[in-house]
PDB file of C-alpha atoms in Angstrom:
ATOM      1  CA  MET A  23      -9.830 -48.204  12.222  1.00 47.00           C
ATOM      2  CA  ARG A  24     -11.657 -49.937  14.837  1.00 43.00           C
ATOM      3  CA  ARG A  25     -13.822 -48.027  17.735  1.00 38.00           C
ATOM      4  CA  PRO A  26     -12.032 -46.263  20.483  1.00 37.00           C
ATOM      5  CA  GLY A  27     -10.467 -48.526  23.048  1.00 37.00           C
ATOM      6  CA  ALA A  28     -10.293 -51.582  20.817  1.00 37.00           C
ATOM      7  CA  VAL A  29      -6.943 -53.006  19.401  1.00 36.00           C
ATOM      8  CA  VAL A  30      -6.991 -52.013  15.826  1.00 37.00           C
ATOM      9  CA  LEU A  31      -5.568 -53.943  12.719  1.00 35.00           C
ATOM     10  CA  ALA A  32      -5.223 -51.967   9.518  1.00 37.00           C
ATOM     11  CA  ALA A  33      -4.264 -54.045   6.593  1.00 36.00           C
ATOM     12  CA  THR A  34      -4.332 -53.327   3.153  1.00 34.00           C
ATOM     13  CA  LEU A  35      -3.563 -55.848   0.175  1.00 33.00           C
ATOM     14  CA  THR A  36      -2.635 -54.676  -3.221  1.00 35.00           C
ATOM     15  CA  ALA A  37      -2.789 -57.009  -5.997  1.00 35.00           C
ATOM     16  CA  ALA A  38       0.375 -57.631  -7.706  1.00 37.00           C
ATOM     17  CA  GLY A  39       2.535 -59.834  -9.673  1.00 36.00           C
ATOM     18  CA  ALA A  40       5.662 -61.687  -9.062  1.00 38.00           C
ATOM     19  CA  VAL A  41       7.706 -58.462 -10.084  1.00 42.00           C
ATOM     20  CA  ALA A  42       7.035 -55.160  -8.613  1.00 42.00           C
ATOM     21  CA  ALA A  43       5.056 -52.621 -10.821  1.00 45.00           C
ATOM     22  CA  ASP A  44       7.098 -49.666 -11.969  1.00 49.00           C
ATOM     23  CA  ASP A  45       4.947 -47.272 -10.171  1.00 62.00           C
ATOM     24  CA  GLY A  46       4.836 -49.408  -6.932  1.00 86.00           C
ATOM     25  CA  PRO A  47       7.403 -49.731  -4.069  1.00 95.00           C
ATOM     26  CA  ARG A  48      10.473 -52.094  -4.456  1.00 96.00           C
ATOM     27  CA  LYS A  49       9.528 -55.619  -3.157  1.00 97.00           C
ATOM     28  CA  ALA A  50      11.988 -57.705  -1.072  1.00 97.00           C
ATOM     29  CA  PRO A  51      13.283 -60.720  -3.153  1.00 97.00           C
ATOM     30  CA  GLU A  52      11.952 -63.211  -0.724  1.00 97.00           C
ATOM     31  CA  ARG A  53       8.157 -63.877   0.065  1.00 98.00           C
ATOM     32  CA  VAL A  54       6.399 -64.611   3.426  1.00 98.00           C
ATOM     33  CA  VAL A  55       3.985 -67.486   2.932  1.00 98.00           C
ATOM     34  CA  LEU A  56       1.206 -67.889   5.397  1.00 98.00           C
ATOM     35  CA  GLU A  57      -0.133 -71.547   5.113  1.00 97.00           C
ATOM     36  CA  THR A  58      -3.572 -71.524   6.501  1.00 97.00           C
ATOM     37  CA  THR A  59      -6.357 -73.759   6.832  1.00 96.00           C
ATOM     38  CA  ALA A  60      -8.292 -71.877   4.035  1.00 96.00           C
ATOM     39  CA  GLY A  61      -5.396 -71.845   1.642  1.00 96.00           C
ATOM     40  CA  ASP A  62      -1.935 -70.018   1.086  1.00 97.00           C
ATOM     41  CA  LEU A  63      -1.394 -66.376   1.289  1.00 97.00           C
ATOM     42  CA  VAL A  64       1.937 -65.141  -0.241  1.00 97.00           C
ATOM     43  CA  LEU A  65       2.953 -61.794   0.924  1.00 98.00           C
ATOM     44  CA  ALA A  66       5.471 -59.357  -0.878  1.00 98.00           C
ATOM     45  CA  LEU A  67       7.240 -56.997   1.492  1.00 98.00           C
ATOM     46  CA  TYR A  68       8.180 -53.360   1.124  1.00 98.00           C
ATOM     47  CA  PRO A  69      11.839 -53.116   2.794  1.00 98.00           C
ATOM     48  CA  ASP A  70      12.409 -49.590   1.563  1.00 97.00           C
ATOM     49  CA  VAL A  71       9.010 -48.267   2.889  1.00 97.00           C
ATOM     50  CA  ALA A  72       9.116 -49.905   6.318  1.00 98.00           C
ATOM     51  CA  PRO A  73      12.616 -51.307   6.898  1.00 98.00           C
ATOM     52  CA  HIS A  74      12.153 -52.019  10.533  1.00 98.00           C
ATOM     53  CA  THR A  75       8.814 -53.604  10.401  1.00 98.00           C
ATOM     54  CA  VAL A  76       9.669 -55.838   7.300  1.00 98.00           C
ATOM     55  CA  GLU A  77      12.975 -56.920   9.415  1.00 98.00           C
ATOM     56  CA  GLN A  78      10.816 -57.789  12.520  1.00 97.00           C
ATOM     57  CA  ILE A  79       8.157 -59.494  10.407  1.00 98.00           C
ATOM     58  CA  GLU A  80      10.758 -61.892   8.757  1.00 98.00           C
ATOM     59  CA  LYS A  81      12.588 -62.658  12.034  1.00 98.00           C
ATOM     60  CA  LEU A  82       9.205 -63.595  13.555  1.00 98.00           C
ATOM     61  CA  VAL A  83       8.269 -65.680  10.771  1.00 98.00           C
ATOM     62  CA  ARG A  84      11.662 -67.582  10.760  1.00 98.00           C
ATOM     63  CA  GLY A  85      11.279 -68.004  14.380  1.00 98.00           C
ATOM     64  CA  GLY A  86       7.955 -69.670  14.174  1.00 98.00           C
ATOM     65  CA  VAL A  87       6.164 -66.865  16.143  1.00 98.00           C
ATOM     66  CA  TYR A  88       3.126 -66.869  13.660  1.00 98.00           C
ATOM     67  CA  ASP A  89       2.451 -70.612  13.755  1.00 98.00           C
ATOM     68  CA  GLY A  90      -0.866 -71.176  15.521  1.00 97.00           C
ATOM     69  CA  THR A  91      -1.981 -67.454  15.198  1.00 98.00           C
ATOM     70  CA  HIS A  92      -5.514 -67.261  13.568  1.00 98.00           C
ATOM     71  CA  PHE A  93      -7.810 -64.549  12.076  1.00 98.00           C
ATOM     72  CA  VAL A  94      -9.758 -63.001  14.662  1.00 97.00           C
ATOM     73  CA  ARG A  95     -11.580 -60.376  12.661  1.00 97.00           C
ATOM     74  CA  VAL A  96     -13.267 -60.617   9.384  1.00 97.00           C
ATOM     75  CA  GLU A  97     -15.317 -57.827   8.117  1.00 96.00           C
ATOM     76  CA  PRO A  98     -16.686 -58.038   4.574  1.00 96.00           C
ATOM     77  CA  GLY A  99     -15.988 -55.027   2.619  1.00 96.00           C
ATOM     78  CA  PHE A 100     -13.182 -53.829   4.685  1.00 97.00           C
ATOM     79  CA  VAL A 101     -10.637 -56.145   6.459  1.00 97.00           C
ATOM     80  CA  ILE A 102      -9.285 -59.430   7.747  1.00 98.00           C
ATOM     81  CA  GLN A 103      -7.306 -59.338  10.603  1.00 97.00           C
ATOM     82  CA  LEU A 104      -4.550 -61.749  12.076  1.00 97.00           C
ATOM     83  CA  SER A 105      -4.221 -62.379  16.020  1.00 97.00           C
ATOM     84  CA  SER A 106      -1.321 -61.457  18.012  1.00 97.00           C
ATOM     85  CA  ALA A 107       1.241 -63.855  18.785  1.00 97.00           C
ATOM     86  CA  GLU A 108      -0.080 -64.118  22.466  1.00 95.00           C
ATOM     87  CA  ASP A 109      -3.492 -65.623  20.899  1.00 96.00           C
ATOM     88  CA  ARG A 110      -1.683 -68.273  19.013  1.00 96.00           C
ATOM     89  CA  ALA A 111      -2.655 -71.941  19.790  1.00 94.00           C
ATOM     90  CA  THR A 112       0.271 -72.807  21.765  1.00 96.00           C
ATOM     91  CA  ALA A 113       2.345 -70.596  24.170  1.00 96.00           C
ATOM     92  CA  LEU A 114       5.212 -68.670  22.826  1.00 97.00           C
ATOM     93  CA  SER A 115       8.616 -69.799  23.914  1.00 97.00           C
ATOM     94  CA  GLU A 116      11.139 -67.705  25.802  1.00 97.00           C
ATOM     95  CA  ASP A 117      13.459 -67.465  22.618  1.00 97.00           C
ATOM     96  CA  GLN A 118      10.125 -66.445  20.620  1.00 98.00           C
ATOM     97  CA  ARG A 119       9.263 -63.752  23.093  1.00 97.00           C
ATOM     98  CA  LYS A 120      12.664 -62.177  22.881  1.00 97.00           C
ATOM     99  CA  LEU A 121      12.164 -61.702  18.989  1.00 97.00           C
ATOM    100  CA  ILE A 122       9.082 -59.419  19.516  1.00 97.00           C
ATOM    101  CA  HIS A 123       9.370 -55.677  20.438  1.00 96.00           C
ATOM    102  CA  LYS A 124       7.408 -52.600  19.834  1.00 97.00           C
ATOM    103  CA  LEU A 125       7.518 -51.004  16.411  1.00 97.00           C
ATOM    104  CA  ALA A 126       7.414 -47.200  15.700  1.00 97.00           C
ATOM    105  CA  LEU A 127       5.065 -45.979  12.883  1.00 97.00           C
ATOM    106  CA  GLU A 128       6.501 -46.076   9.459  1.00 98.00           C
ATOM    107  CA  ALA A 129       3.862 -44.240   7.619  1.00 93.00           C
ATOM    108  CA  SER A 130       4.844 -43.422   4.073  1.00 93.00           C
ATOM    109  CA  PRO A 131       3.597 -40.333   2.053  1.00 92.00           C
ATOM    110  CA  THR A 132       3.322 -42.368  -1.053  1.00 93.00           C
ATOM    111  CA  VAL A 133       2.299 -45.886  -0.232  1.00 96.00           C
ATOM    112  CA  ARG A 134      -1.404 -45.707   0.412  1.00 96.00           C
ATOM    113  CA  HIS A 135      -3.872 -48.157   2.156  1.00 97.00           C
ATOM    114  CA  ARG A 136      -5.167 -49.817  -1.063  1.00 97.00           C
ATOM    115  CA  ARG A 137      -7.157 -53.234  -1.567  1.00 97.00           C
ATOM    116  CA  TYR A 138      -4.879 -56.128  -0.599  1.00 97.00           C
ATOM    117  CA  SER A 139      -2.249 -53.898   1.157  1.00 98.00           C
ATOM    118  CA  VAL A 140      -0.663 -55.462   4.386  1.00 98.00           C
ATOM    119  CA  SER A 141      -0.537 -53.413   7.174  1.00 97.00           C
ATOM    120  CA  LEU A 142       0.678 -53.547  11.024  1.00 97.00           C
ATOM    121  CA  ALA A 143      -1.845 -53.333  13.756  1.00 96.00           C
ATOM    122  CA  HIS A 144      -1.526 -51.308  16.844  1.00 95.00           C
ATOM    123  CA  PRO A 145      -3.707 -49.982  19.720  1.00 91.00           C
ATOM    124  CA  ASN A 146      -5.724 -46.911  18.994  1.00 85.00           C
ATOM    125  CA  GLU A 147      -4.015 -44.874  21.580  1.00 87.00           C
ATOM    126  CA  ASP A 148      -0.365 -45.775  20.493  1.00 95.00           C
ATOM    127  CA  PRO A 149       0.786 -45.904  16.843  1.00 95.00           C
ATOM    128  CA  ASN A 150       4.151 -46.743  18.006  1.00 97.00           C
ATOM    129  CA  ALA A 151       3.140 -49.821  19.747  1.00 96.00           C
ATOM    130  CA  GLY A 152       2.576 -52.373  16.934  1.00 97.00           C
ATOM    131  CA  GLU A 153       4.150 -55.963  17.484  1.00 97.00           C
ATOM    132  CA  THR A 154       2.881 -59.002  15.719  1.00 97.00           C
ATOM    133  CA  SER A 155      -0.618 -58.612  14.676  1.00 97.00           C
ATOM    134  CA  PHE A 156      -1.410 -57.222  10.963  1.00 98.00           C
ATOM    135  CA  SER A 157      -4.401 -56.862   8.730  1.00 97.00           C
ATOM    136  CA  VAL A 158      -5.175 -57.182   5.027  1.00 98.00           C
ATOM    137  CA  LEU A 159      -7.622 -54.622   3.349  1.00 97.00           C
ATOM    138  CA  THR A 160     -10.302 -55.828   1.116  1.00 97.00           C
ATOM    139  CA  VAL A 161     -10.976 -52.314  -0.258  1.00 97.00           C
ATOM    140  CA  ASP A 162      -9.148 -48.969  -0.641  1.00 97.00           C
ATOM    141  CA  ALA A 163      -9.018 -47.280   2.629  1.00 96.00           C
ATOM    142  CA  PRO A 164      -7.629 -43.872   2.401  1.00 96.00           C
ATOM    143  CA  HIS A 165      -8.778 -42.672   5.747  1.00 95.00           C
ATOM    144  CA  LEU A 166      -6.262 -44.695   7.195  1.00 96.00           C
ATOM    145  CA  ASP A 167      -3.260 -43.371   5.495  1.00 96.00           C
ATOM    146  CA  GLY A 168      -0.445 -42.062   7.819  1.00 95.00           C
ATOM    147  CA  GLN A 169      -2.044 -43.886  10.836  1.00 95.00           C
ATOM    148  CA  TYR A 170      -0.687 -47.386  10.203  1.00 97.00           C
ATOM    149  CA  THR A 171       2.309 -48.860   8.485  1.00 97.00           C
ATOM    150  CA  VAL A 172       1.801 -50.310   5.161  1.00 98.00           C
ATOM    151  CA  PHE A 173       4.805 -52.815   4.849  1.00 98.00           C
ATOM    152  CA  GLY A 174       3.602 -55.242   2.166  1.00 98.00           C
ATOM    153  CA  GLU A 175       0.854 -56.502  -0.099  1.00 98.00           C
ATOM    154  CA  VAL A 176      -0.813 -60.005  -0.907  1.00 97.00           C
ATOM    155  CA  GLU A 177       0.867 -61.163  -4.178  1.00 96.00           C
ATOM    156  CA  THR A 178      -1.010 -64.613  -4.270  1.00 96.00           C
ATOM    157  CA  GLY A 179      -4.114 -65.748  -2.833  1.00 96.00           C
ATOM    158  CA  LYS A 180      -6.967 -63.186  -3.352  1.00 96.00           C
ATOM    159  CA  ASP A 181      -9.175 -66.029  -3.446  1.00 96.00           C
ATOM    160  CA  VAL A 182      -8.054 -67.058   0.002  1.00 97.00           C
ATOM    161  CA  VAL A 183      -8.443 -63.557   1.408  1.00 97.00           C
ATOM    162  CA  SER A 184     -12.167 -63.535   0.055  1.00 96.00           C
ATOM    163  CA  LEU A 185     -12.784 -66.974   1.707  1.00 96.00           C
ATOM    164  CA  ILE A 186     -11.576 -65.684   5.065  1.00 97.00           C
ATOM    165  CA  GLU A 187     -13.222 -62.360   4.492  1.00 97.00           C
ATOM    166  CA  HIS A 188     -16.822 -63.924   4.194  1.00 96.00           C
ATOM    167  CA  ALA A 189     -16.264 -66.601   6.648  1.00 96.00           C
ATOM    168  CA  PRO A 190     -19.443 -66.783   9.011  1.00 96.00           C
ATOM    169  CA  ALA A 191     -18.731 -64.671  11.869  1.00 96.00           C
ATOM    170  CA  ASP A 192     -20.356 -63.380  15.284  1.00 96.00           C
ATOM    171  CA  GLU A 193     -21.493 -60.201  16.182  1.00 94.00           C
ATOM    172  CA  GLY A 194     -17.991 -59.183  17.062  1.00 94.00           C
ATOM    173  CA  LYS A 195     -16.714 -60.025  13.469  1.00 96.00           C
ATOM    174  CA  ARG A 196     -14.741 -62.908  15.061  1.00 97.00           C
ATOM    175  CA  PRO A 197     -15.095 -66.332  12.880  1.00 97.00           C
ATOM    176  CA  LEU A 198     -17.322 -68.880  14.122  1.00 96.00           C
ATOM    177  CA  ARG A 199     -14.832 -71.292  13.283  1.00 95.00           C
ATOM    178  CA  ARG A 200     -11.032 -71.029  13.633  1.00 96.00           C
ATOM    179  CA  ILE A 201      -9.107 -70.189  10.598  1.00 97.00           C
ATOM    180  CA  GLU A 202      -5.649 -70.823  11.639  1.00 97.00           C
ATOM    181  CA  VAL A 203      -2.045 -70.133  10.268  1.00 98.00           C
ATOM    182  CA  THR A 204      -0.728 -73.657  10.453  1.00 97.00           C
ATOM    183  CA  HIS A 205       2.690 -72.584   9.368  1.00 97.00           C
ATOM    184  CA  ALA A 206       4.468 -69.499   8.246  1.00 98.00           C
ATOM    185  CA  ARG A 207       7.605 -69.510   6.374  1.00 97.00           C
ATOM    186  CA  VAL A 208      10.070 -67.259   4.360  1.00 97.00           C
ATOM    187  CA  LEU A 209      10.489 -68.260   0.795  1.00 96.00           C
ATOM    188  CA  GLU A 210      13.808 -67.634  -0.568  1.00 96.00           C
ATOM    189  CA  PRO A 211      14.160 -66.399  -4.132  1.00 94.00           C
ATOM    190  CA  ALA A 212      15.582 -69.637  -5.582  1.00 93.00           C
ATOM    191  CA  GLU A 213      12.451 -71.342  -4.406  1.00 94.00           C
ATOM    192  CA  LEU A 214      10.095 -69.126  -6.300  1.00 90.00           C
ATOM    193  CA  ALA A 215      10.082 -70.891  -9.320  1.00 89.00           C
ATOM    194  CA  THR A 216       9.053 -74.129  -8.132  1.00 93.00           C
ATOM    195  CA  PHE A 217       6.688 -72.963  -5.274  1.00 94.00           C
ATOM    196  CA  LYS A 218       2.861 -73.868  -5.892  1.00 94.00           C
ATOM    197  CA  PRO A 219       0.631 -72.173  -3.340  1.00 93.00           C
ATOM    198  CA  ARG A 220      -2.525 -73.845  -2.338  1.00 92.00           C
ATOM    199  CA  PRO A 221      -5.840 -72.188  -3.626  1.00 90.00           C
ATOM    200  CA  GLY A 222      -8.726 -71.583  -1.432  1.00 86.00           C
ATOM    201  CA  LEU A 223      -9.946 -74.544   0.619  1.00 76.00           C
ATOM    202  CA  ARG A 224     -13.186 -72.990   2.000  1.00 61.00           C
ATOM    203  CA  PRO A 225     -12.823 -72.885   5.885  1.00 51.00           C
ATOM    204  CA  ALA A 226     -15.239 -75.238   7.599  1.00 47.00           C
ATOM    205  CA  GLY A 227     -18.638 -73.430   7.876  1.00 47.00           C
ATOM    206  CA  SER A 228     -17.997 -71.269   5.090  1.00 48.00           C
ATOM    207  CA  ALA A 229     -20.325 -70.844   2.176  1.00 47.00           C
ATOM    208  CA  THR A 230     -18.691 -68.363   0.235  1.00 45.00           C
ATOM    209  CA  LYS A 231     -18.801 -68.584  -3.555  1.00 43.00           C
ATOM    210  CA  ILE A 232     -15.687 -67.094  -5.200  1.00 42.00           C
ATOM    211  CA  THR A 233     -15.713 -65.315  -8.639  1.00 40.00           C
ATOM    212  CA  THR A 234     -12.754 -65.607 -10.955  1.00 34.00           C
ATOM    213  CA  ASP A 235     -11.089 -62.531  -9.798  1.00 42.00           C
ATOM    214  CA  GLY A 236     -10.846 -63.937  -6.189  1.00 43.00           C
ATOM    215  CA  THR A 237     -13.823 -61.696  -4.763  1.00 41.00           C
ATOM    216  CA  ALA A 238     -17.061 -62.774  -3.588  1.00 40.00           C
ATOM    217  CA  PRO A 239     -20.092 -61.587  -5.445  1.00 37.00           C
ATOM    218  CA  SER A 240     -21.945 -60.292  -2.190  1.00 35.00           C
ATOM    219  CA  THR A 241     -21.793 -60.436   1.506  1.00 33.00           C
ATOM    220  CA  ALA A 242     -24.675 -62.853   1.499  1.00 33.00           C
ATOM    221  CA  ALA A 243     -23.235 -66.261   1.483  1.00 33.00           C
ATOM    222  CA  PRO A 244     -25.148 -69.015  -0.501  1.00 32.00           C
ATOM    223  CA  LYS A 245     -25.759 -72.507   0.767  1.00 36.00           C
ATOM    224  CA  ALA A 246     -22.691 -74.521  -0.004  1.00 38.00           C
ATOM    225  CA  GLY A 247     -22.782 -77.599  -2.380  1.00 40.00           C
ATOM    226  CA  ALA A 248     -22.520 -81.190  -1.336  1.00 44.00           C
ATOM    227  CA  GLY A 249     -19.596 -82.241   0.775  1.00 45.00           C
ATOM    228  CA  SER A 250     -18.183 -85.562   0.822  1.00 46.00           C
ATOM    229  CA  SER A 251     -20.157 -86.844   3.611  1.00 50.00           C
ATOM    230  CA  ASP A 252     -23.234 -85.537   1.852  1.00 56.00           C
ATOM    231  CA  ARG A 253     -22.127 -87.421  -1.473  1.00 61.00           C
ATOM    232  CA  GLY A 254     -21.737 -90.509   0.698  1.00 64.00           C
ATOM    233  CA  LEU A 255     -25.076 -90.207   2.162  1.00 68.00           C
ATOM    234  CA  ALA A 256     -26.806 -89.498  -1.233  1.00 65.00           C
ATOM    235  CA  GLY A 257     -25.040 -92.621  -2.362  1.00 70.00           C
ATOM    236  CA  ALA A 258     -26.492 -94.769   0.256  1.00 68.00           C
ATOM    237  CA  VAL A 259     -30.002 -93.103  -0.324  1.00 68.00           C
ATOM    238  CA  GLY A 260     -29.567 -93.641  -4.171  1.00 69.00           C
ATOM    239  CA  ALA A 261     -28.915 -97.353  -3.489  1.00 70.00           C
ATOM    240  CA  MET A 262     -32.021 -97.484  -1.379  1.00 71.00           C
ATOM    241  CA  THR A 263     -33.886 -95.795  -4.010  1.00 70.00           C
ATOM    242  CA  GLY A 264     -32.930 -98.340  -6.657  1.00 71.00           C
ATOM    243  CA  LEU A 265     -33.772-101.171  -4.277  1.00 68.00           C
ATOM    244  CA  GLY A 266     -37.266 -99.607  -4.040  1.00 70.00           C
ATOM    245  CA  LEU A 267     -37.713 -99.188  -7.524  1.00 70.00           C
ATOM    246  CA  ALA A 268     -37.048-102.652  -8.248  1.00 71.00           C
ATOM    247  CA  ALA A 269     -39.463-103.901  -5.572  1.00 71.00           C
ATOM    248  CA  ALA A 270     -42.077-101.705  -7.009  1.00 64.00           C
ATOM    249  CA  VAL A 271     -41.493-103.415 -10.577  1.00 67.00           C
ATOM    250  CA  PHE A 272     -41.613-106.869  -9.022  1.00 67.00           C
ATOM    251  CA  ALA A 273     -44.768-106.225  -6.865  1.00 66.00           C
ATOM    252  CA  TRP A 274     -46.568-104.609 -10.028  1.00 63.00           C
ATOM    253  CA  ARG A 275     -45.792-107.642 -12.184  1.00 66.00           C
ATOM    254  CA  LYS A 276     -47.111-110.035  -9.311  1.00 63.00           C
ATOM    255  CA  GLY A 277     -50.330-107.892  -9.286  1.00 63.00           C
ATOM    256  CA  ALA A 278     -49.638-106.340  -5.814  1.00 67.00           C
ATOM    257  CA  THR A 279     -50.456-102.851  -6.840  1.00 65.00           C
ATOM    258  CA  VAL A 280     -50.781-101.329  -3.357  1.00 60.00           C
ATOM    259  CA  SER A 281     -47.240-102.662  -2.639  1.00 69.00           C
ATOM    260  CA  ALA A 282     -45.737-101.430  -5.841  1.00 62.00           C
ATOM    261  CA  ALA A 283     -47.466 -97.948  -5.352  1.00 65.00           C
ATOM    262  CA  LEU A 284     -45.903 -97.779  -1.815  1.00 63.00           C
ATOM    263  CA  SER A 285     -42.568 -98.748  -3.141  1.00 67.00           C
ATOM    264  CA  LEU A 286     -42.623 -96.086  -5.740  1.00 67.00           C
ATOM    265  CA  LEU A 287     -43.562 -93.617  -3.279  1.00 67.00           C
ATOM    266  CA  SER A 288     -40.335 -94.625  -1.288  1.00 72.00           C
ATOM    267  CA  ALA A 289     -38.348 -94.410  -4.369  1.00 69.00           C
ATOM    268  CA  LEU A 290     -39.743 -90.804  -4.933  1.00 70.00           C
ATOM    269  CA  ALA A 291     -38.533 -89.776  -1.519  1.00 72.00           C
ATOM    270  CA  GLY A 292     -35.290 -91.108  -2.087  1.00 72.00           C
ATOM    271  CA  PHE A 293     -34.886 -88.963  -5.257  1.00 69.00           C
ATOM    272  CA  LEU A 294     -35.919 -85.975  -3.428  1.00 69.00           C
ATOM    273  CA  VAL A 295     -33.485 -86.592  -0.687  1.00 69.00           C
ATOM    274  CA  CYS A 296     -30.690 -87.165  -3.392  1.00 66.00           C
ATOM    275  CA  PHE A 297     -31.643 -83.813  -4.968  1.00 65.00           C
ATOM    276  CA  ALA A 298     -31.455 -81.876  -1.704  1.00 65.00           C
ATOM    277  CA  LEU A 299     -27.825 -83.251  -0.848  1.00 62.00           C
ATOM    278  CA  LEU A 300     -26.306 -83.161  -4.285  1.00 60.00           C
ATOM    279  CA  VAL A 301     -27.615 -79.735  -5.795  1.00 56.00           C
ATOM    280  CA  PRO A 302     -26.779 -76.334  -4.065  1.00 48.00           C
ATOM    281  CA  GLU A 303     -29.707 -74.426  -3.322  1.00 43.00           C
ATOM    282  CA  THR A 304     -28.775 -71.421  -5.426  1.00 39.00           C
ATOM    283  CA  ASN A 305     -27.992 -73.402  -8.634  1.00 46.00           C
ATOM    284  CA  ARG A 306     -30.920 -75.893  -8.733  1.00 42.00           C
ATOM    285  CA  THR A 307     -32.488 -74.404 -11.663  1.00 43.00           C
ATOM    286  CA  ALA A 308     -29.332 -74.543 -13.811  1.00 48.00           C
ATOM    287  CA  SER A 309     -27.903 -77.766 -12.694  1.00 52.00           C
ATOM    288  CA  ALA A 310     -27.571 -80.719 -15.028  1.00 58.00           C
ATOM    289  CA  THR A 311     -27.942 -83.084 -12.029  1.00 62.00           C
ATOM    290  CA  ALA A 312     -31.030 -81.362 -11.155  1.00 56.00           C
ATOM    291  CA  VAL A 313     -32.484 -81.720 -14.696  1.00 58.00           C
ATOM    292  CA  VAL A 314     -31.800 -85.618 -14.381  1.00 65.00           C
ATOM    293  CA  ILE A 315     -33.210 -85.929 -10.987  1.00 67.00           C
ATOM    294  CA  PHE A 316     -36.505 -83.845 -12.115  1.00 61.00           C
ATOM    295  CA  ALA A 317     -36.894 -85.984 -15.157  1.00 67.00           C
ATOM    296  CA  ALA A 318     -36.660 -89.252 -13.041  1.00 70.00           C
ATOM    297  CA  ALA A 319     -39.313 -87.932 -10.687  1.00 66.00           C
ATOM    298  CA  LEU A 320     -41.759 -86.982 -13.389  1.00 63.00           C
ATOM    299  CA  ALA A 321     -41.320 -90.462 -14.861  1.00 68.00           C
ATOM    300  CA  LEU A 322     -42.037 -91.893 -11.478  1.00 66.00           C
ATOM    301  CA  PHE A 323     -45.168 -90.040 -11.296  1.00 64.00           C
ATOM    302  CA  ARG A 324     -46.118 -91.115 -14.707  1.00 63.00           C
ATOM    303  CA  VAL A 325     -45.544 -94.736 -13.748  1.00 64.00           C
ATOM    304  CA  MET A 326     -47.443 -94.367 -10.574  1.00 61.00           C
ATOM    305  CA  GLY A 327     -50.514 -93.199 -12.489  1.00 62.00           C
ATOM    306  CA  ARG A 328     -50.692 -96.694 -13.830  1.00 60.00           C
ATOM    307  CA  PHE A 329     -51.607 -97.971 -10.643  1.00 54.00           C
ATOM    308  CA  GLU A 330     -54.695 -95.635 -10.363  1.00 55.00           C
ATOM    309  CA  PRO A 331     -58.264 -97.777 -10.906  1.00 56.00           C
ATOM    310  CA  GLY A 332     -58.827 -98.472 -14.486  1.00 56.00           C
ATOM    311  CA  ALA A 333     -55.397 -97.734 -15.672  1.00 54.00           C
ATOM    312  CA  PRO A 334     -53.953-100.271 -18.171  1.00 56.00           C
ATOM    313  CA  LYS A 335     -51.528-102.701 -17.114  1.00 52.00           C
ATOM    314  CA  SER A 336     -48.678-103.791 -19.545  1.00 49.00           C
TER     315      SER A 336
END
């Protein structure tokens, strides 16, 4: 799945509901929840397909091994990959290290590498050396069948997968900003009815636009809309713009046309700054906010025309 010599993570996520499909593998009654900085991923595991892998994954989750791990590979149109436990934020304890052991390949002749399947990673040269790292495929990948252990699927959190998949990354497909698993836990059957996973939270630095089916429309990320800091700045600029407009009206009524014109120019600049902060670049022509701001700017231009020589004064 990866170039020779690199550590490979093959993962496939299959979109599914809370109950296993008739033509799919049986799901374990419990779920694994990965609480990440991009939102929650809920994994359903296949104990009949990969019993040893599922057993180890659940033990590792219960032991806190995945807390502090992060996504080390994001490749749009292919895969997202979770780091090994050795690469987590804090060092493993001795008890946690004792939970980890190498897993032999449990390839199934019937369970394929499909979109949203979860699959255990292993070094290219040894398919029986998988341990803690796993991947989620974002497309079908039949060329991986028989080479990696598919042990589950992403049941809930397709929007989160897409956000992670399209996060800004360097040339090595590593996210520019850390996308971390803050906590992983096993959700027991009795907890499923009341559990509400967090939706996609858009990792810092990400500008991915998500469609209704949880996928991104393209690998080109549009500019994000205004964040809370941008809205605060826009509010301050808006207040200054209002004061400038009030000063312009006052100066005009007192006959100071030059001062009024300069105040209106300042107000116009403020409108443009608010426009840039509040309206996403890719949605400016359709936004109601853009229409209001453009109308206000045009009104200002019209008023400014009254300061030209010979313009009537009311």
